[in-house]
Short mmCIF file of C-alpha atoms and ligand atoms in Angstrom, two decimals:
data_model
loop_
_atom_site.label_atom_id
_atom_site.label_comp_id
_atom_site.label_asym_id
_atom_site.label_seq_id
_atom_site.Cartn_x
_atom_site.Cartn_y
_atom_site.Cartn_z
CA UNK B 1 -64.54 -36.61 15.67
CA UNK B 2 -61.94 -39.54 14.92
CA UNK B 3 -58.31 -38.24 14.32
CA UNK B 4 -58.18 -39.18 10.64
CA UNK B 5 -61.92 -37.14 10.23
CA UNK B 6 -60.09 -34.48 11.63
CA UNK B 7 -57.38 -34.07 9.52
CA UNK B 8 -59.92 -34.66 6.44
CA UNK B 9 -61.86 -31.73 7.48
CA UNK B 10 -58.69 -29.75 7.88
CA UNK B 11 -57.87 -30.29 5.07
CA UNK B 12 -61.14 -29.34 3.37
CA UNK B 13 -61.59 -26.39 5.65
CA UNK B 14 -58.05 -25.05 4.20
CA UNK B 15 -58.65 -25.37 0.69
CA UNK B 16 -62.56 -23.66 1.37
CA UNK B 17 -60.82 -20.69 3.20
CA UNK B 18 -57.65 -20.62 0.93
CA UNK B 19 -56.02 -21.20 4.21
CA UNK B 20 -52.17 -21.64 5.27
CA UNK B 21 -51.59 -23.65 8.43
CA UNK B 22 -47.86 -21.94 10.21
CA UNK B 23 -46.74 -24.86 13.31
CA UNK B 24 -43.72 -23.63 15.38
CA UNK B 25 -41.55 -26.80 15.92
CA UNK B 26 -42.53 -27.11 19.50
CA UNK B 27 -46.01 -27.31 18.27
CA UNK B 28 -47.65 -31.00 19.10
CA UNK B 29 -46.96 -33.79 16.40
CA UNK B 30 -50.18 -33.70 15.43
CA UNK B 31 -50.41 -30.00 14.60
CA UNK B 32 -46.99 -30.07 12.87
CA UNK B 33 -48.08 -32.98 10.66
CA UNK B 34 -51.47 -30.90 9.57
CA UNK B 35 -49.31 -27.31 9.08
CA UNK B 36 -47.89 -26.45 5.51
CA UNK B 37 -44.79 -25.12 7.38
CA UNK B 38 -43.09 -25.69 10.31
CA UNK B 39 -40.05 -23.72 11.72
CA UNK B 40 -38.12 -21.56 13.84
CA UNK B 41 -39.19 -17.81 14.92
CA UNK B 42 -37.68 -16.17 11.76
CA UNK B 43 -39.04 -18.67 9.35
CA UNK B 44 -42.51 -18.42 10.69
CA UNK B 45 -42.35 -14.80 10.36
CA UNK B 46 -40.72 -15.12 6.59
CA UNK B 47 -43.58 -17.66 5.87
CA UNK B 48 -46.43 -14.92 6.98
CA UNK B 49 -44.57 -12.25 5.14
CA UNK B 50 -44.51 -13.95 1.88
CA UNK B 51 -47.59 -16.03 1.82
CA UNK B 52 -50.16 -15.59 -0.58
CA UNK B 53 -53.31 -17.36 1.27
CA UNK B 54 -55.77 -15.15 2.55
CA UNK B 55 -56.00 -16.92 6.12
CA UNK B 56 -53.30 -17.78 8.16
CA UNK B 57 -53.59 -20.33 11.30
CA UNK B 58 -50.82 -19.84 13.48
CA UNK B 59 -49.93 -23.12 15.40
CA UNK B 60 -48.03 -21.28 17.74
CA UNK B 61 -48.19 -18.53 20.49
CA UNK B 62 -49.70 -15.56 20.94
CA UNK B 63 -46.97 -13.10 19.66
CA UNK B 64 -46.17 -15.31 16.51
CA UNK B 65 -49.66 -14.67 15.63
CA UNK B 66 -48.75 -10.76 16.31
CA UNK B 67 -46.15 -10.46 14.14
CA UNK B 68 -47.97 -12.21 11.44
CA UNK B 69 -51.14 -10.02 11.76
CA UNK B 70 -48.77 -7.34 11.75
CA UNK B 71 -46.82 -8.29 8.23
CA UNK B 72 -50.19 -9.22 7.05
CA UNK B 73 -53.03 -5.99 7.61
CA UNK B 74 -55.35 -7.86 4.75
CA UNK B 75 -55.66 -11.05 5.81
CA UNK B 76 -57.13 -12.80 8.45
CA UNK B 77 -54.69 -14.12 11.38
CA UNK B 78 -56.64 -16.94 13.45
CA UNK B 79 -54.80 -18.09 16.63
CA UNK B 80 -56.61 -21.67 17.81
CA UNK B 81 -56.07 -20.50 21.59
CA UNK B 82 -55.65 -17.18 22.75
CA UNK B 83 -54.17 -18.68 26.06
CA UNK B 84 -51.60 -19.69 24.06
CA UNK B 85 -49.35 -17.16 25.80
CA UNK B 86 -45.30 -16.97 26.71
CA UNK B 87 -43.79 -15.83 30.02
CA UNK B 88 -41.07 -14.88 28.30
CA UNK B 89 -42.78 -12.15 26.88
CA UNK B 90 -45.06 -11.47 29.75
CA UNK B 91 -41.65 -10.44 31.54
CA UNK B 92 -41.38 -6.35 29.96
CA UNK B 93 -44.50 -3.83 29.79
CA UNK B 94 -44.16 -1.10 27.11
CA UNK B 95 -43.56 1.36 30.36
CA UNK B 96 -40.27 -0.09 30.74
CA UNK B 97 -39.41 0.39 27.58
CA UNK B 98 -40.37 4.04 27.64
CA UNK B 99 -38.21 4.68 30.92
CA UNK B 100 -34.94 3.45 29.12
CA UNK B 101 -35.38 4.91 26.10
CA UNK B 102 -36.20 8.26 28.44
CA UNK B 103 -32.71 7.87 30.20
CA UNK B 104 -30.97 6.87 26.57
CA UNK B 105 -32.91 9.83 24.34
CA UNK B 106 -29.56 8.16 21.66
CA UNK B 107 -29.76 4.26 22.68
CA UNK B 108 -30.90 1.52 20.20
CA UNK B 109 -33.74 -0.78 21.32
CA UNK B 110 -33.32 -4.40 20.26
CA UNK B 111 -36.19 -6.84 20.99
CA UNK B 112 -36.29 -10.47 20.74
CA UNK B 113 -39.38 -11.88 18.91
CA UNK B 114 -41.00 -12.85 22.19
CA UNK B 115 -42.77 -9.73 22.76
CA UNK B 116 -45.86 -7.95 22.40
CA UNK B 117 -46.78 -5.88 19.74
CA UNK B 118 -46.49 -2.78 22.06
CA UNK B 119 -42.94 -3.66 22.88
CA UNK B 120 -42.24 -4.45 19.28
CA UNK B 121 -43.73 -0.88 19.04
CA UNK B 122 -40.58 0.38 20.67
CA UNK B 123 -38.22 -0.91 19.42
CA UNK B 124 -35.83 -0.06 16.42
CA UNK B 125 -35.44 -3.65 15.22
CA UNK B 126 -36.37 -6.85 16.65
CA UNK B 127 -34.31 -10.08 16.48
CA UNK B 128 -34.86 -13.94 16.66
CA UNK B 129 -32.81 -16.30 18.15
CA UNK B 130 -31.30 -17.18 15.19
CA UNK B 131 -30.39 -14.10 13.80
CA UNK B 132 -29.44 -12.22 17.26
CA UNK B 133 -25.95 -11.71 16.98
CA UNK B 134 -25.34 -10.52 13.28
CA UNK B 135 -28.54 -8.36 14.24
CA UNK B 136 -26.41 -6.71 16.86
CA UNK B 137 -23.07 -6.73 15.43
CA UNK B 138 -23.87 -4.55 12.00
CA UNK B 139 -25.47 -2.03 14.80
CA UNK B 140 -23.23 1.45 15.63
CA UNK B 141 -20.42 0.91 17.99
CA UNK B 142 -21.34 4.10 19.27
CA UNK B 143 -24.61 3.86 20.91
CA UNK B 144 -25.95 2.29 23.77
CA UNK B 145 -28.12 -0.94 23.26
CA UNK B 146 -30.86 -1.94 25.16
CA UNK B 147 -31.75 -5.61 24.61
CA UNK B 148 -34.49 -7.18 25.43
CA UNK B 149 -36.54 -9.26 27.27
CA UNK B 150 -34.48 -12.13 27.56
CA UNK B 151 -31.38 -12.17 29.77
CA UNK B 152 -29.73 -15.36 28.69
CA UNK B 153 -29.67 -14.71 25.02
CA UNK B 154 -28.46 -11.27 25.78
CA UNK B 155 -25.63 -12.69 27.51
CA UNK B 156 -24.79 -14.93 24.61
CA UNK B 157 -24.90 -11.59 21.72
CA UNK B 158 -22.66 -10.08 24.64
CA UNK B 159 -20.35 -12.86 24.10
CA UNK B 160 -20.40 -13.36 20.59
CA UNK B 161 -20.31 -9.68 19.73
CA UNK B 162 -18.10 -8.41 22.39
CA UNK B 163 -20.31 -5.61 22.94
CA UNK B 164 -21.69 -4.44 26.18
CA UNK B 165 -25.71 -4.21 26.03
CA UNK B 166 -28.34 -3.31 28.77
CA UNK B 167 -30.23 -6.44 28.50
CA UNK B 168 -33.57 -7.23 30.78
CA UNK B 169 -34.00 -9.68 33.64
CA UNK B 170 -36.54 -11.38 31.27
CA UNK B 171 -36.54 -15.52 31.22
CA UNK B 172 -38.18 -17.98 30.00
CA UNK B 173 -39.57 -20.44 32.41
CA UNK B 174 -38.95 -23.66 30.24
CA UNK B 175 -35.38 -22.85 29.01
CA UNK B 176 -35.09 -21.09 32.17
CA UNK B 177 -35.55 -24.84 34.25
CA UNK B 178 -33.28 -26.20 32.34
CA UNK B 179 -30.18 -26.53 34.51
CA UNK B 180 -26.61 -27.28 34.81
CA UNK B 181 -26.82 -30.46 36.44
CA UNK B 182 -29.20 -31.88 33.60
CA UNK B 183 -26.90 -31.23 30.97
CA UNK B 184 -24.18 -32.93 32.98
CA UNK B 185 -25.97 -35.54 33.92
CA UNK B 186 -27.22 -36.35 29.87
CA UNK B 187 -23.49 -35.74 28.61
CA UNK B 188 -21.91 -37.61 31.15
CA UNK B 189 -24.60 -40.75 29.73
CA UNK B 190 -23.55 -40.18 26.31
CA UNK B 191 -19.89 -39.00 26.00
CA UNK B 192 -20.06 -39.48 22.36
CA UNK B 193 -22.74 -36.97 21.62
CA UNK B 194 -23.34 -33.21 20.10
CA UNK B 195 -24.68 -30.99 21.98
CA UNK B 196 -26.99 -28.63 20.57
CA UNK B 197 -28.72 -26.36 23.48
CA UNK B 198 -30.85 -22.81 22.66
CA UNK B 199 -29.58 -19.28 23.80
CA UNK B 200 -32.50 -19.11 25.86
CA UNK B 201 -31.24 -21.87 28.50
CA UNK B 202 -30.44 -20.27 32.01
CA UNK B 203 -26.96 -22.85 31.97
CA UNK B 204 -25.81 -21.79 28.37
CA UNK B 205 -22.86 -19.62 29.86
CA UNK B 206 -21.86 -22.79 32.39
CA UNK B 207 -22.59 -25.52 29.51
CA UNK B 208 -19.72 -23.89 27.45
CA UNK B 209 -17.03 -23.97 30.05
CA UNK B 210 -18.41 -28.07 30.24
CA UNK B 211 -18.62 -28.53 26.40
CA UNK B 212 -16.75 -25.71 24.57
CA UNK B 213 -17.89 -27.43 21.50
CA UNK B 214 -21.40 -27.02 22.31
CA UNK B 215 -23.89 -25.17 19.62
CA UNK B 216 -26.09 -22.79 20.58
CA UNK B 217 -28.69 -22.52 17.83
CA UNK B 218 -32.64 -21.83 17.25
CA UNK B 219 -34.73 -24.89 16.87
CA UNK B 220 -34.40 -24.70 13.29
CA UNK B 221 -31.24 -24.87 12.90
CA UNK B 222 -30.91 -27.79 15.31
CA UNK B 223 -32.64 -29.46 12.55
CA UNK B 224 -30.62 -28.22 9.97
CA UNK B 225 -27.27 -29.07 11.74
CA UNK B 226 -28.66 -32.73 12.79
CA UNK B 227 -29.48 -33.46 9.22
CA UNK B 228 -25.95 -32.48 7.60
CA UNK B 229 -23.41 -33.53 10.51
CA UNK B 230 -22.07 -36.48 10.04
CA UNK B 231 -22.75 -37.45 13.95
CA UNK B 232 -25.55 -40.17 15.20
CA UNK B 233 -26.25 -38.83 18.59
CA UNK B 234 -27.14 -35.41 20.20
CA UNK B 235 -28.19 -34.26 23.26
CA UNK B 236 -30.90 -31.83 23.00
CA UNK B 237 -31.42 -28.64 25.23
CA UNK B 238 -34.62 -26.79 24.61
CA UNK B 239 -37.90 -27.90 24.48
CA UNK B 240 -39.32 -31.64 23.78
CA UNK B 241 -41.63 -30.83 20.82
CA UNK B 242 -38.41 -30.19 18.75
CA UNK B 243 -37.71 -34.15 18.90
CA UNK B 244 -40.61 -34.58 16.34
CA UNK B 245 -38.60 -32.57 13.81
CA UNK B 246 -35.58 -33.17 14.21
CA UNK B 247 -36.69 -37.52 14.38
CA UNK B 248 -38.41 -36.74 10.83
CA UNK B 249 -36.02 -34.96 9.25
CA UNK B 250 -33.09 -37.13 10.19
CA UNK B 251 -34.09 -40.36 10.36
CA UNK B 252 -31.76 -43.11 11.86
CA UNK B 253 -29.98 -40.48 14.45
CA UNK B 254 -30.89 -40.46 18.03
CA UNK B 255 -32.21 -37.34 19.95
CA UNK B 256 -31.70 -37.23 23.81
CA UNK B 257 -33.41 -34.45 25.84
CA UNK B 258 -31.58 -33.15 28.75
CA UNK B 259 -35.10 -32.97 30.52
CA UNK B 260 -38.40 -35.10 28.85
CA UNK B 261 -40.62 -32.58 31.31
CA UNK B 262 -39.10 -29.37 29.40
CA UNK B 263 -42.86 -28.66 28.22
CA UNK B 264 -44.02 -25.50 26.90
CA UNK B 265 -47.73 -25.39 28.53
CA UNK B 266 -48.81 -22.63 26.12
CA UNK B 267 -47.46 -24.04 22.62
CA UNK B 268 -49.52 -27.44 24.01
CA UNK B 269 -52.67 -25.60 24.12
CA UNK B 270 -53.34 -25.99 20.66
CA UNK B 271 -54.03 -29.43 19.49
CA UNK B 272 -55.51 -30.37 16.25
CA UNK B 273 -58.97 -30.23 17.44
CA UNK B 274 -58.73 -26.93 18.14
CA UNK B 275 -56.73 -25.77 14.53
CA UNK B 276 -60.06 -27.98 13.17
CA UNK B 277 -62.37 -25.23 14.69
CA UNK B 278 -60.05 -22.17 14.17
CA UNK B 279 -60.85 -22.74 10.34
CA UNK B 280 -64.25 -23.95 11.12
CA UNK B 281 -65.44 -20.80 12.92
CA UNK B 282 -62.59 -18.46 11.99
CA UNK B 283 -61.18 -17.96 15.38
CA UNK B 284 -59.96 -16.16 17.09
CA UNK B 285 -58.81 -13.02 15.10
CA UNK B 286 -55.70 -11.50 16.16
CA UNK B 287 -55.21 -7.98 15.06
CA UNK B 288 -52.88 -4.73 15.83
CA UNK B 289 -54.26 -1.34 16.21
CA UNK B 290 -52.65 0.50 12.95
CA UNK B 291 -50.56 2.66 14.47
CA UNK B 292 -48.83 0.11 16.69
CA UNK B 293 -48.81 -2.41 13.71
CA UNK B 294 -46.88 0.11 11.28
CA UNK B 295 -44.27 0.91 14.39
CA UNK B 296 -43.92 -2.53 14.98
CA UNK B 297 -43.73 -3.97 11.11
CA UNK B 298 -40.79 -1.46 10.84
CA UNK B 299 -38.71 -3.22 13.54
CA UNK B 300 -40.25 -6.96 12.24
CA UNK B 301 -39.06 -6.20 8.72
CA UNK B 302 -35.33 -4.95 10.03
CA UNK B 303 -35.35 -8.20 11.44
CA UNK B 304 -36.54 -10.53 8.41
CA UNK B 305 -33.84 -8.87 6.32
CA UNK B 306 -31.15 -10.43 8.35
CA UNK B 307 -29.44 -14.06 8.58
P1 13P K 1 -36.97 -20.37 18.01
O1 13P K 1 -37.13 -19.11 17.25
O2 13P K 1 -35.54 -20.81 18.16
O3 13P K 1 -37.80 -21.47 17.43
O4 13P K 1 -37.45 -20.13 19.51
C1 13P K 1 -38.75 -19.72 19.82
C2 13P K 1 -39.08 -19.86 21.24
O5 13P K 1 -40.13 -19.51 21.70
C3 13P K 1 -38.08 -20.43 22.10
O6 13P K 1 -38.62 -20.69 23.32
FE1 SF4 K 2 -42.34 -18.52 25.50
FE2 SF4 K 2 -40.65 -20.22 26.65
FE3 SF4 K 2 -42.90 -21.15 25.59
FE4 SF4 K 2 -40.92 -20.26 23.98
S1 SF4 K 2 -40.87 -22.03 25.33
S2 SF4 K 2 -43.12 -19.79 23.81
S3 SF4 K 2 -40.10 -18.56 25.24
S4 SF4 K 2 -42.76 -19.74 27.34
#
């Protein structure tokens, strides 16, 4: 089928199923351009919460369709991949989990987003990367945190909150392969420039001693701060499908990525083809056994109230 047939029948399909389409902002142009809504972690998950359609496609990965099955029992979750994974969250099992919370029977278990249901199970409230640190800083002084899976935004709540946290090894292998010498090597080109770079990037604790002014935000509100400051240039840190949003939504401005090959292989998997046969054929369902859903939506809904 021709791209503009495609969209048509997208369109169609939608309206047939009362469908919403959800598009992270590392989703491919195309899919963004089809989706109703297209945003950060939090906003995704505020979207499924509050939506009234009774099918949701998630343009996004696996454990953004989670949390909106999760928030949404009644309605039908369709995920156009299911290899649309993330290594982030393939880093922590719920086992490991379990063995902290064994050894801290009075510790508080904080976990990002990028995790699976079962983890989410676990945990007392989960977190995005744009609500993180006022997550953790309204927690008691007096317990001991576990925060997981990623390391790098742990060290930046550690930072920002002063507080000392158990936080997993986990990584990201995109943000991860981002490195110091990229970041020089783009700022050094364009002296003149904001930097905006995500928690999630292995060099965010070296890239502040380089740029103090640097801001470390969630895609989201890279676009939001791009659009109101009164700058023309940024350098960008975090994934390449961002540049799509943030070239739409403030037009005129120019967007340099420290690396053009920091690719997300799983958000590419879905392509507008494949959101064209998700509604078509209603695939692929993503549901939560109830008991792990209702665990889970209490730490999901902690998190939604925040930032
Ligand atoms: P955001 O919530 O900032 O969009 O990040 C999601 C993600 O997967 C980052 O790799
Ligand atoms: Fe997961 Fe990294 Fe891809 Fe985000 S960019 S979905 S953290 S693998």
């Amino acid at each position: 089928m021709e791209r503009t047939e495609l969209i048509r029948e997208v369109e169609r399909l939608k309206a047939e199923r009362n469908a919403v389409i959800l598009a992270h902002n590392y989703q491919l142009p195309e899919v963004q351009e089809v989706a109703d809504y297209v945003g950060d972690s939090l906003g995704l998950a505020r979207r499924a919460a509050e939506t009234d359609a009774r099918v949701i496609v998630f343009a996004g990965v696996h454990f953004m369709a989670e949390t909106a099955a999760i928030l949404n029992p009644d309605k039908t979750v369709l995920l156009p991949d299911l290899e649309a994974g993330c290594s982030l969250a393939d880093t922590i099992t719920p086992e490991d989990v379990r063995r902290w919370k064994d050894e801290h029977p009075d510790g508080i278990v904080v976990a990002y987003v990028n995790t699976t249901a079962e983890v989410k199970a676990l945990a007392d409230v989960c977190v995005t990367s744009s609500n993180a640190v006022e997550v953790v800083a309204q927690l008691p002084k007096d317990r001991p945190i576990f925060f997981l899976p990623d390391m790098f935004l742990g060290a930046h709540v550690e930072r920002e909150t002063g507080r000392k946290m158990d936080v997993w090894m986990g990584e990201c292998h995109v943000h991860a392969g981002i490195r110091t010498e990229d970041i020089e090597r783009a700022l050094a080109a364009h002296p003149g420039a904001e930097f905006l770079i995500h928690p999630e990037c292995g060099c965010s604790t070296n890239c502040l001693f380089m740029k103090p002014d640097a801001k470390m935000l969630s895609t989201s509100q890279m676009v939001a701060h791009a659009k109101e400051s009164p700058a023309q240039e940024f350098v960008i840190a975090t994934e390449v499908g961002i540049l799509h949003q943030l070239a739409k939504q403030a037009p005129g401005k120019t967007f340099i990525p420290v690396r053009e090959d920091a690719i997300c292989e799983y958000m590419k998997k879905i392509t507008l083809e494949k959101v064209y046969e998700s509604l078509r054929d209603l695939k692929h369902v993503i549901t939560v056994p109830e008991p792990t859903r209702q665990a889970a939506q209490r730490a999901i809904e902690g998190m939604i109230a925040v930032g």
